[in-house]
Amino acid sequence: MSTRMQKIVIIGATSSIAQATIRELATKDTAFFLAARDVRKLQAVTDDLRARGVTVHSSEFQASDMTQYEPLMETADTTLGGYDSVLIAHGVLPDQIECETDTAAFDRAFTINATSVIQLATLAAQHFELRGSGTLAVISSVAGDRGRQSNYAYGAAKAAVSAFLQGLRQRLHKQGINVVTIKPGPVRTPMTAHMTTGALTAEPEAVARAIVRGMEHGTAVVYTPWFWRPIMAIIRAIPEWLFRRLTL
Amino acid sequence: MSARYESWGRYPQAQHQVHRIDWRHLGLPSAACKEESILPFGNGRSYGDVCLNDGGALIDCAALNRLISFDPDTGIIEAEAGVTLGDLLDFALPRGWCLPVSPGTRFATLAGAIANDVHGKNHHSAGTFGCHVLSFELMRSDGETMICDSESTPDLFGATIGGLGLTGTILSARLQLASSPCGWLDSESVRFANLDEYFALSQTSDVEYDYTVAWVDCLAKGEALGRGVFSRAKPAAQVAPQSELKQPRQWSMPFTPPIALVNRFTLRAFNRWYFSRHSDTPQTECVPYSKFLYPLDSIRNWNRIYGRKGFLQYQCVVPTDSMRDAMAALLDTISQSGTGSFLAVLKVFGNKSSPGWLSFPMPGATLALDFPFRGATTLSLLDRLDDITRAAGGRVYAAKDARMSAADFQTAHPRWEALAEIADPNHSSSFWRRVTEVA
């Protein structure tokens, strides 16, 4: 790490994974610009950083509102006086059953999980191209590695994000800009509170450490916990004639 | 059900519905409002059943782990309920402050420390944790949230400190930190040959040292009854060399063995070795707070060494007048039984009273040690220890207990009925039902 203060923009700052990542980064010399939908949650996260003597700015942000993307990234830029990295961490877990018949519900979730993420990533990329450096990290999911009947409304959006980031990473690589795709498995958060947790469920703190490490090293794809990399390699390798018979 | 929702002694086991609370402004999760019996849960560091609510629901408060404000001039910190004491200490030390009181583990939460009104090695100089709590935010199950302090809500304040989570869910608290200019302690350890030497050492040391505690060889008998190693410490005058600041090695007990690894053979061998490696002349050392306060935390999940059946910790206090004889009788009973733990702790409490109605400490001596759970044998041994404690006019620590009788609890805490009166109608615990719902 350089000794200069790092300036980071975090979108979806009140998610459990984002909060844990912020906690990790706060011990290193970091200034934050945080964006989230719920102002009171955002206030709680901001208060925590202020009490620790950390420089932090915050802004309310609705990922469902496409008119907010550009103003948000501009505000972040002017408030921080440029930024070194961006972490996009917002998302929703849509009801798969509802999405199978209600196209509007699918659309709402897809806008938040995919369209908004892709547009914000594009804006961050433009910023980094102008300054010739930067790190963009985006929380995708192992669910985007292969569509499954139990959650393909979520998985399809994450697949779109992952594919978009692959291309973006290739394009920006020669300019020294890192694009980091984070692929967590299930994590113990309020988003997954209704699901039964098993041995494969990770704690947000462990995922946060992997994110910070990935951002520091410019890792292309971070599976977290690590064992999801071989597991997903196997799942991706299952031929479709067999996969369609499975109940995964 | 995940192993997260058990107590540190892993006995008794309980079944719960669990609801998490992630934001203090959102109040109780709607599903939790429908529950008939709820109990806030922090980090499960109490030993018996005060943190369990068998057949009912737990409100997991661990995600409430944020700071709210800190004033570097006054050392007043406001933090959410689930912040651990270790996190508070790590935050405070570089800023010239430390915890006013800390129990033997850094993993206890702020609200848990209030609900059990925990004490530490500095009880004789600082009192209990509750003595340093300025106010807290308490959420009742009817949705009302209120700020409690000793002036505006003296009853709820006193009932909640040491109130075992029964008065509502603590969402946040304001705490007065203690000043700690350099963050290190000058510590000293010295052996004592028997109980009388212990009490003499304790009396002289408590005047000069903020922190005092003793390890006692729970198997020693006869002339050597109550022999052990006395530790005392006070804030260091100057900062020790930075090179020593490196983190101590973190060990971990990776699995739970089928049977307890603590038995009379390992215990005898350990106690002999531990006693012999200390000297009769005081050995001094400059140590970080955490090394002095939390020696057991260097082995993660150490509670697993007691095997699948878990263990019972016994901690009692006996009043000053009877402490010499009562302590001798307790130690004699334990050494005759040939059971106990590697760590048995002896400490003399001070006179500072707590605002908590059901606070455990009283002026006198306290003994704490673990017993691997071996069914009726263990329970009857602890009953005999209760007999001695009761006869001496002492009491047993609820935060460590899984089996004391309702009569003993009610006699030791005459204000339990006042707590029952003010308790939240929807809050209960396995412990509370055990010690109050007896005909």
XYZ file of C-alpha atoms in Angstrom:
687
model
C 0.000 0.000 0.000
C 1.186 3.486 -0.695
C 1.429 5.789 2.279
C -0.808 8.393 0.617
C -4.399 8.438 1.834
C -6.593 6.240 -0.346
C -9.903 7.697 -1.451
C -12.649 5.203 -2.051
C -16.271 5.356 -3.193
C -18.529 2.631 -1.825
C -21.998 2.181 -3.278
C -24.376 0.056 -1.232
C -22.345 0.981 1.856
C -24.866 -0.374 4.351
C -24.766 -3.981 3.125
C -23.157 -6.328 5.629
C -20.286 -7.098 3.264
C -19.700 -3.409 2.544
C -19.775 -2.540 6.253
C -17.224 -5.221 7.052
C -15.039 -4.037 4.159
C -15.274 -0.459 5.411
C -14.165 -1.669 8.865
C -11.119 -3.343 7.280
C -10.222 -0.284 5.212
C -10.772 2.165 8.073
C -7.682 0.855 9.861
C -5.611 1.862 6.829
C -5.361 5.512 5.859
C -8.598 5.832 3.867
C -11.149 8.559 3.083
C -14.646 7.381 2.207
C -17.547 8.491 0.064
C -20.482 6.249 0.966
C -23.763 5.888 -0.906
C -26.812 3.891 0.154
C -30.583 3.844 -0.141
C -31.559 4.156 3.533
C -30.329 7.405 5.094
C -30.686 6.222 8.680
C -28.599 3.132 8.052
C -26.125 5.281 6.199
C -26.009 7.606 9.198
C -25.178 4.711 11.535
C -22.295 3.597 9.305
C -21.070 7.178 8.928
C -21.252 7.854 12.684
C -19.115 4.797 13.346
C -16.395 6.054 11.011
C -16.546 9.617 12.377
C -16.189 8.305 15.949
C -13.046 6.505 14.779
C -11.685 9.776 13.408
C -12.012 8.668 9.767
C -12.798 11.120 6.947
C -16.199 10.209 5.521
C -18.820 11.751 3.252
C -22.137 10.202 2.397
C -25.011 10.482 -0.011
C -28.450 8.954 -0.311
C -28.749 6.923 -3.516
C -31.487 4.888 -5.213
C -30.096 2.294 -7.594
C -33.568 1.930 -9.107
C -33.452 5.544 -10.315
C -31.305 5.764 -13.460
C -31.136 9.549 -13.293
C -29.066 9.347 -10.115
C -26.007 7.485 -11.434
C -24.154 10.371 -13.076
C -24.855 12.962 -10.365
C -23.727 10.466 -7.718
C -20.361 9.797 -9.326
C -19.859 13.515 -9.955
C -20.621 14.345 -6.324
C -18.203 11.649 -5.196
C -15.517 13.091 -7.474
C -15.937 16.679 -6.305
C -16.388 15.817 -2.627
C -13.318 13.619 -2.396
C -11.301 15.609 -4.945
C -10.916 12.547 -7.164
C -11.012 8.945 -6.048
C -8.621 5.999 -6.266
C -11.044 3.125 -6.083
C -14.704 2.226 -6.276
C -16.519 -0.681 -4.643
C -19.991 -1.431 -5.947
C -21.738 -3.534 -3.328
C -25.482 -2.928 -3.619
C -27.954 -5.581 -4.648
C -31.219 -7.302 -3.849
C -32.181 -10.944 -3.718
C -35.408 -11.147 -5.746
C -38.100 -13.723 -5.118
C -37.424 -16.295 -7.835
C -40.986 -17.632 -7.872
C -42.446 -14.141 -8.220
C -40.026 -13.327 -11.073
C -41.151 -16.405 -13.014
C -44.532 -14.814 -13.716
C -44.117 -11.127 -12.901
C -41.854 -9.527 -15.510
C -42.011 -6.157 -13.739
C -40.599 -7.710 -10.572
C -37.807 -9.294 -12.618
C -37.141 -5.958 -14.256
C -36.931 -4.051 -10.966
C -34.405 -6.501 -9.562
C -32.448 -6.610 -12.822
C -32.164 -2.822 -12.865
C -30.701 -2.791 -9.367
C -28.490 -5.877 -9.693
C -27.274 -5.445 -13.270
C -28.154 -2.237 -15.160
C -27.277 0.177 -12.360
C -24.070 -1.708 -11.585
C -22.979 -1.698 -15.222
C -23.708 1.999 -15.632
C -21.930 2.965 -12.421
C -18.973 0.793 -13.440
C -18.874 2.583 -16.788
C -18.795 5.979 -15.069
C -16.051 4.843 -12.689
C -14.068 3.464 -15.637
C -14.256 6.837 -17.404
C -12.948 8.541 -14.266
C -10.060 6.101 -13.963
C -9.201 6.383 -17.676
C -8.863 10.141 -17.342
C -6.477 9.863 -14.409
C -4.698 6.796 -15.794
C -5.103 4.607 -12.722
C -7.637 3.170 -10.305
C -9.264 0.046 -8.965
C -12.861 -0.907 -9.608
C -14.231 -3.735 -7.479
C -17.732 -5.081 -7.941
C -19.568 -7.661 -5.877
C -20.997 -10.197 -8.296
C -21.829 -13.729 -7.135
C -21.112 -17.399 -7.704
C -24.795 -17.438 -8.705
C -23.749 -15.714 -11.949
C -21.456 -18.576 -12.950
C -24.299 -20.819 -13.977
C -28.053 -20.332 -14.139
C -29.944 -22.547 -11.722
C -33.691 -23.032 -11.441
C -33.737 -21.934 -7.809
C -32.344 -18.434 -8.375
C -31.766 -17.592 -12.038
C -33.483 -14.203 -11.758
C -30.643 -13.213 -9.428
C -28.050 -15.317 -11.283
C -28.818 -13.804 -14.690
C -28.173 -10.285 -13.384
C -24.920 -11.384 -11.738
C -23.894 -13.176 -14.962
C -24.453 -9.946 -16.887
C -22.291 -8.067 -14.393
C -19.537 -10.696 -14.453
C -19.407 -10.768 -18.263
C -19.426 -6.982 -18.462
C -16.536 -6.776 -16.013
C -14.544 -9.385 -17.956
C -14.673 -7.203 -21.040
C -14.026 -4.009 -19.124
C -11.039 -5.587 -17.389
C -9.509 -6.579 -20.725
C -10.015 -3.107 -22.156
C -8.595 -1.254 -19.145
C -5.751 -3.630 -18.342
C -3.209 -1.908 -20.593
C -3.960 1.411 -18.893
C -3.038 -0.005 -15.519
C -6.603 0.063 -14.230
C -7.691 -2.951 -12.188
C -11.149 -4.417 -12.441
C -11.858 -6.877 -9.631
C -14.859 -9.204 -9.799
C -15.831 -10.463 -6.342
C -17.771 -13.726 -6.323
C -18.937 -14.622 -2.831
C -20.885 -17.748 -2.051
C -23.721 -17.459 0.476
C -22.835 -14.981 3.235
C -24.510 -14.589 6.616
C -26.303 -11.258 6.084
C -29.831 -9.890 6.473
C -30.298 -10.609 2.724
C -29.901 -14.327 3.381
C -31.444 -14.383 6.879
C -34.485 -16.341 5.657
C -32.315 -19.074 4.127
C -31.022 -22.034 6.084
C -27.331 -21.571 6.754
C -24.892 -24.377 6.279
C -21.201 -25.058 6.566
C -20.626 -23.206 3.282
C -22.090 -19.934 4.591
C -19.344 -17.363 5.094
C -19.117 -14.515 7.570
C -19.096 -10.978 6.113
C -15.752 -10.295 7.830
C -14.026 -13.131 5.949
C -15.467 -11.918 2.643
C -14.343 -8.371 3.482
C -10.752 -9.475 4.020
C -10.787 -11.222 0.640
C -12.173 -8.077 -1.022
C -9.487 -5.831 0.467
C -6.763 -8.299 -0.508
C -8.168 -8.596 -4.035
C -8.309 -4.821 -4.440
C -4.749 -4.371 -3.168
C -3.380 -7.025 -5.528
C -5.637 -6.217 -8.476
C -6.871 -9.821 -8.594
C -9.138 -10.359 -11.609
C -11.690 -12.688 -10.027
C -11.928 -13.236 -6.290
C -13.907 -16.271 -5.182
C -14.661 -15.970 -1.495
C -14.314 -18.178 0.415
C -11.654 -19.631 -1.905
C -13.296 -23.056 -2.179
C -15.980 -21.660 -4.457
C -13.428 -21.494 -7.278
C -13.062 -25.301 -7.614
C -16.717 -25.890 -6.770
C -17.897 -23.525 -9.504
C -15.344 -24.940 -11.957
C -17.003 -28.322 -11.505
C -20.518 -26.907 -11.712
C -19.662 -25.009 -14.894
C -18.168 -28.182 -16.393
C -21.349 -30.242 -16.029
C -22.745 -30.729 -19.547
C -26.143 -29.196 -20.165
C -27.826 -32.556 -20.978
C -27.005 -33.626 -17.449
C -27.366 -30.254 -15.725
C -30.988 -29.862 -16.832
C -31.911 -33.023 -14.947
C -30.362 -31.851 -11.666
C -32.186 -30.074 -8.859
C -29.264 -27.818 -7.779
C -29.192 -25.126 14.879
C -25.860 -23.429 14.669
C -23.380 -23.809 17.535
C -23.364 -20.027 17.810
C -26.425 -20.098 20.037
C -25.060 -21.918 23.016
C -23.466 -20.652 26.198
C -19.732 -20.785 26.849
C -20.036 -23.826 29.117
C -21.980 -25.617 26.325
C -24.257 -26.934 29.065
C -27.215 -26.938 28.988
C -28.078 -27.023 25.302
C -31.228 -25.242 24.132
C -33.442 -24.851 21.068
C -34.310 -21.376 19.812
C -35.930 -19.388 17.108
C -33.384 -16.716 16.224
C -34.124 -13.238 14.915
C -31.311 -10.866 14.122
C -31.433 -7.146 14.711
C -29.206 -5.271 12.279
C -30.130 -1.629 12.809
C -31.109 -0.054 16.059
C -33.545 2.438 14.495
C -35.624 -0.375 12.987
C -36.644 -1.806 16.343
C -37.615 -5.419 16.857
C -37.863 -7.498 13.686
C -41.553 -8.052 12.927
C -41.231 -11.818 13.308
C -39.781 -11.316 16.786
C -42.764 -9.192 17.816
C -44.959 -12.276 17.413
C -42.814 -14.369 19.760
C -44.108 -14.967 23.265
C -40.691 -15.158 24.860
C -37.572 -13.377 23.663
C -34.093 -12.795 25.041
C -31.336 -10.591 23.627
C -28.168 -12.551 22.737
C -24.715 -11.043 22.310
C -21.770 -13.350 21.892
C -22.660 -16.280 24.157
C -19.831 -15.683 26.624
C -21.822 -16.267 29.789
C -21.374 -19.849 30.955
C -24.663 -21.398 31.954
C -28.190 -20.535 30.914
C -28.606 -16.787 31.430
C -28.068 -16.305 27.660
C -30.365 -19.189 26.680
C -34.119 -19.197 26.172
C -35.002 -22.826 25.536
C -38.147 -23.178 23.458
C -38.332 -19.411 22.958
C -36.577 -16.900 20.755
C -33.242 -15.101 20.807
C -32.621 -11.628 19.416
C -29.105 -11.791 17.975
C -27.558 -8.353 18.579
C -24.068 -9.082 17.249
C -24.612 -6.986 14.110
C -25.139 -3.919 16.301
C -21.385 -3.453 16.411
C -20.903 0.195 15.510
C -19.508 3.098 17.457
C -21.816 6.085 17.713
C -19.627 8.822 19.152
C -16.408 9.335 21.049
C -15.104 12.356 22.900
C -11.299 12.141 23.122
C -11.229 14.813 25.844
C -13.633 13.211 28.306
C -13.214 9.544 27.294
C -16.963 9.091 26.955
C -17.781 6.551 24.275
C -21.196 5.682 22.919
C -21.485 2.399 21.083
C -24.026 -0.141 19.941
C -24.932 -3.126 22.082
C -23.023 -5.816 20.204
C -19.628 -4.108 20.125
C -17.173 -6.405 21.877
C -15.123 -5.207 24.819
C -11.988 -6.184 22.916
C -12.976 -3.920 20.028
C -13.578 -1.087 22.493
C -10.201 -1.675 24.122
C -8.402 -1.789 20.753
C -10.100 1.471 19.836
C -9.439 3.177 23.160
C -5.810 2.268 23.899
C -4.118 4.207 21.055
C -6.217 7.217 22.106
C -4.997 7.181 25.705
C -8.022 5.418 27.200
C -8.906 1.923 28.330
C -11.889 -0.051 29.562
C -12.769 0.969 33.123
C -13.596 -2.675 33.928
C -13.130 -5.819 31.877
C -13.941 -9.467 32.512
C -11.533 -12.226 31.500
C -12.554 -12.323 27.851
C -12.400 -9.706 25.120
C -15.284 -11.374 23.275
C -18.053 -10.302 25.664
C -20.307 -7.587 24.245
C -21.021 -4.160 25.681
C -24.667 -5.011 26.416
C -23.687 -8.403 27.817
C -21.272 -6.677 30.185
C -24.121 -4.479 31.409
C -26.712 -7.259 31.630
C -24.366 -9.392 33.753
C -22.788 -6.382 35.500
C -19.396 -8.002 34.956
C -16.353 -7.346 37.094
C -12.641 -7.733 36.599
C -9.301 -7.927 38.291
C -9.684 -4.300 39.345
C -12.962 -4.679 41.251
C -11.334 -3.481 44.471
C -10.381 -0.201 42.806
C -13.066 0.303 40.141
C -16.188 -1.653 41.111
C -18.276 -3.387 38.469
C -18.823 -2.521 34.798
C -22.185 -0.967 35.682
C -20.435 1.660 37.837
C -19.080 3.223 34.636
C -22.181 3.106 32.459
C -23.601 6.614 32.035
C -26.746 5.685 30.126
C -28.180 3.196 27.669
C -30.921 2.931 25.078
C -33.435 0.253 26.037
C -36.039 -1.191 23.673
C -39.111 -2.754 25.232
C -41.082 -5.380 23.357
C -44.064 -3.010 23.009
C -41.875 -1.000 20.630
C -41.029 1.785 23.039
C -37.382 2.809 23.089
C -36.058 4.929 25.920
C -32.825 6.386 27.184
C -32.141 5.192 30.720
C -29.794 6.748 33.234
C -29.557 6.954 37.001
C -31.358 10.321 37.168
C -34.318 10.114 34.818
C -35.107 6.386 35.043
C -33.415 5.135 38.217
C -35.518 1.970 38.439
C -34.992 0.740 34.898
C -31.337 1.745 35.130
C -30.755 -0.255 38.310
C -32.857 -3.183 37.135
C -31.117 -3.461 33.768
C -27.567 -3.403 35.157
C -27.128 -7.011 36.147
C -30.703 -7.561 34.901
C -29.743 -10.527 32.685
C -31.462 -9.121 29.579
C -34.904 -9.296 31.159
C -35.871 -5.629 31.156
C -35.723 -5.218 27.380
C -33.106 -5.171 24.653
C -30.204 -2.777 25.144
C -29.510 -1.128 21.790
C -26.604 1.104 22.730
C -24.811 2.515 25.754
C -22.619 5.395 26.856
C -19.587 4.389 28.848
C -16.985 6.380 30.750
C -13.576 5.021 29.743
C -10.638 5.158 32.126
C -7.518 7.122 31.383
C -4.522 5.086 30.281
C -1.666 7.283 29.146
C 0.635 4.543 27.882
C -1.515 1.467 27.390
C 0.795 -0.956 29.213
C 0.770 -2.498 32.645
C 3.589 -3.162 35.055
C 2.716 -6.606 36.314
C 4.212 -8.729 39.019
C 3.671 -12.361 39.948
C 4.633 -14.145 43.111
C 3.842 -17.524 44.652
C 1.990 -18.025 47.892
C 2.161 -21.221 49.926
C -1.365 -21.356 51.340
C -4.603 -19.489 51.882
C -3.373 -17.322 54.759
C -0.464 -16.091 52.695
C -2.932 -15.347 49.920
C -5.136 -13.150 52.074
C -2.111 -11.306 53.470
C -0.755 -10.671 49.962
C -4.157 -9.575 48.712
C -4.619 -7.099 51.536
C -1.291 -5.363 51.007
C -1.434 -5.517 47.196
C -4.949 -4.104 46.850
C -3.754 -0.809 48.300
C -1.044 -0.252 45.740
C -2.166 -2.167 42.669
C -5.237 -1.469 40.484
C -5.400 -5.075 39.315
C -5.001 -8.135 41.505
C -5.935 -11.756 40.931
C -4.610 -15.150 41.913
C -4.345 -18.545 40.306
C -4.946 -21.248 42.837
C -3.943 -24.894 42.730
C -7.369 -26.444 43.239
C -5.885 -29.861 44.033
C -3.498 -28.749 46.815
C -4.369 -30.146 50.246
C -3.432 -29.853 53.906
C -0.628 -27.400 54.611
C -0.590 -26.326 50.966
C -4.350 -25.800 50.753
C -4.972 -22.700 48.674
C -1.426 -22.363 47.373
C -1.070 -20.485 44.122
C 0.370 -17.593 42.167
C -0.593 -13.997 42.863
C -0.680 -11.492 40.000
C -0.919 -7.766 40.469
C -0.562 -4.890 38.055
C -0.812 -1.160 37.709
C -0.587 1.174 34.712
C 3.013 1.379 33.515
C 4.857 4.619 34.057
C 6.469 4.528 30.638
C 5.926 2.879 27.305
C 7.661 -0.413 26.809
C 9.789 -0.873 23.678
C 7.688 -1.145 20.507
C 9.322 -4.437 19.586
C 7.291 -6.201 22.235
C 4.039 -4.947 20.767
C 3.805 -7.871 18.361
C 0.644 -9.921 18.634
C 0.966 -12.987 20.833
C 0.554 -16.317 19.053
C -3.108 -17.208 18.630
C -3.833 -20.860 19.355
C -7.083 -22.604 18.732
C -8.841 -25.719 19.932
C -9.877 -26.987 16.492
C -12.423 -29.614 17.495
C -14.413 -30.937 20.421
C -12.951 -34.201 21.737
C -15.442 -36.913 22.765
C -14.336 -36.693 26.409
C -12.897 -33.912 28.558
C -9.124 -33.486 28.336
C -9.195 -32.142 31.879
C -8.987 -35.020 34.350
C -7.209 -35.622 37.639
C -3.984 -36.684 35.906
C -3.648 -33.777 33.476
C -4.831 -31.401 36.183
C -2.291 -32.587 38.746
C 0.537 -32.460 36.201
C -0.417 -28.984 35.001
C -0.849 -27.532 38.486
C 2.516 -28.861 39.666
C 4.256 -27.525 36.584
C 2.528 -24.136 36.760
C 3.251 -23.660 40.452
C 6.908 -24.690 40.056
C 7.603 -22.315 37.182
C 6.812 -19.351 39.419
C 9.042 -17.963 42.127
C 8.629 -16.966 45.773
C 10.194 -13.619 44.958
C 8.127 -11.220 42.833
C 8.844 -11.358 39.092
C 8.069 -8.133 37.236
C 7.126 -7.672 33.627
C 5.713 -4.875 31.474
C 2.778 -6.285 29.500
C 0.059 -5.037 27.151
C -3.402 -4.764 28.725
C -4.800 -7.595 26.647
C -2.112 -10.030 27.735
C -2.828 -9.367 31.390
C -6.608 -9.151 31.085
C -7.274 -11.963 28.605
C -4.769 -14.824 29.015
C -7.387 -17.425 28.047
C -8.350 -15.627 24.844
C -5.021 -16.695 23.366
C -6.600 -20.120 22.897
C -9.709 -19.770 20.767
C -12.575 -22.098 21.667
C -10.758 -23.326 24.767
C -14.145 -24.384 26.117
C -13.946 -27.376 23.744
C -11.298 -29.059 25.915
C -14.118 -30.140 28.203
C -15.505 -32.404 25.517
C -19.000 -32.926 24.163
C -20.734 -32.772 27.527
C -19.412 -29.299 28.235
C -18.575 -27.943 31.671
C -19.943 -25.989 34.586
C -18.200 -22.988 35.956
C -18.700 -22.324 39.628
C -18.164 -18.816 40.893
C -19.249 -17.715 44.312
C -18.510 -14.848 46.646
C -18.382 -15.080 50.422
C -18.491 -11.995 52.672
C -15.396 -10.597 54.354
C -16.261 -11.798 57.874
C -16.468 -15.431 56.888
C -14.209 -15.475 53.839
C -11.138 -17.106 55.373
C -12.960 -20.160 56.697
C -15.469 -20.433 53.883
C -12.739 -20.292 51.243
C -10.779 -22.985 53.083
C -13.881 -25.163 53.214
C -14.622 -24.621 49.513
C -11.060 -25.422 48.449
C -10.944 -28.419 50.739
C -14.147 -29.832 49.253
C -12.823 -29.297 45.738
C -9.393 -30.834 46.365
C -11.034 -33.857 48.014
C -13.113 -34.323 44.866
C -9.970 -34.398 42.711
C -11.677 -32.422 39.998
C -11.526 -28.807 38.896
C -9.770 -26.811 36.217
C -6.321 -25.649 35.081
C -7.448 -22.152 35.883
C -8.988 -21.525 39.291
C -9.241 -17.890 40.243
C -9.263 -16.205 43.624
C -9.926 -12.518 44.138
C -10.951 -10.211 46.956
C -13.692 -7.765 45.975
C -13.731 -4.156 47.136
C -16.440 -2.099 48.796
C -17.631 -0.097 45.816
C -21.313 -0.823 45.307
C -22.940 -1.140 41.916
C -26.076 0.636 40.722
C -27.336 -2.794 39.593
C -30.097 -4.348 41.673
C -28.952 -7.905 41.047
C -25.235 -7.276 40.874
C -23.136 -10.247 41.947
C -20.091 -8.840 43.793
C -20.131 -7.981 47.502
C -17.238 -7.130 49.815
C -15.504 -10.458 50.362
C -13.643 -13.132 48.442
C -14.625 -14.788 45.188
C -13.553 -18.147 43.792
C -14.119 -19.252 40.186
C -13.284 -22.519 38.525
C -14.577 -24.993 35.967
C -15.740 -28.559 36.348
C -16.082 -30.934 33.412
C -19.711 -32.015 33.333
C -19.959 -35.584 34.601
C -23.635 -35.681 35.459
C -24.863 -36.264 39.001
C -21.335 -36.416 40.516
C -20.602 -32.895 39.336
C -24.004 -31.575 40.347
C -23.766 -32.993 43.857
C -20.257 -31.553 44.298
C -21.583 -28.120 43.347
C -24.486 -28.583 45.743
C -21.955 -29.135 48.529
C -20.137 -25.959 47.488
C -23.506 -24.170 47.606
C -23.973 -25.393 51.188
C -20.697 -23.723 52.206
C -21.478 -20.525 50.274
C -24.969 -20.344 51.757
C -23.784 -20.923 55.327
C -21.207 -18.156 54.901
C -23.853 -15.707 53.696
C -22.445 -15.606 50.168
C -23.910 -16.091 46.721
C -23.353 -17.716 43.333
C -22.789 -15.737 40.101
C -25.780 -16.038 37.768
C -23.638 -15.392 34.680
C -21.730 -18.603 35.384
C -24.577 -20.709 36.668
C -26.621 -23.533 35.157
C -27.937 -25.278 38.264
C -28.293 -23.240 41.460
C -31.555 -23.649 43.338
C -34.358 -21.118 43.103
C -34.250 -20.742 46.897
C -30.550 -19.855 46.890
C -31.012 -17.350 44.089
C -33.974 -15.680 45.750
C -32.273 -15.489 49.142
C -29.067 -14.080 47.661
C -30.909 -11.469 45.580
C -33.826 -10.157 47.654
C -34.614 -7.623 44.930
C -35.406 -10.336 42.378
C -39.116 -9.659 42.812
C -38.618 -5.994 42.012
C -36.818 -7.080 38.841
C -39.656 -9.457 37.998
C -42.040 -6.527 38.409
C -40.217 -4.180 36.040
C -39.015 -6.849 33.583
C -40.328 -6.739 30.037
C -43.405 -9.012 29.914
C -42.107 -10.734 26.755
C -38.536 -11.215 27.938
C -37.465 -14.368 29.665
C -34.579 -16.832 29.802
C -33.929 -20.430 30.706
C -32.157 -19.163 33.814
C -34.950 -16.853 34.885
C -37.629 -19.519 34.596
C -35.420 -21.931 36.521
C -34.869 -19.640 39.483
C -38.290 -17.987 39.683
C -40.947 -20.398 38.436
C -40.789 -22.805 41.331
C -43.734 -23.490 43.565
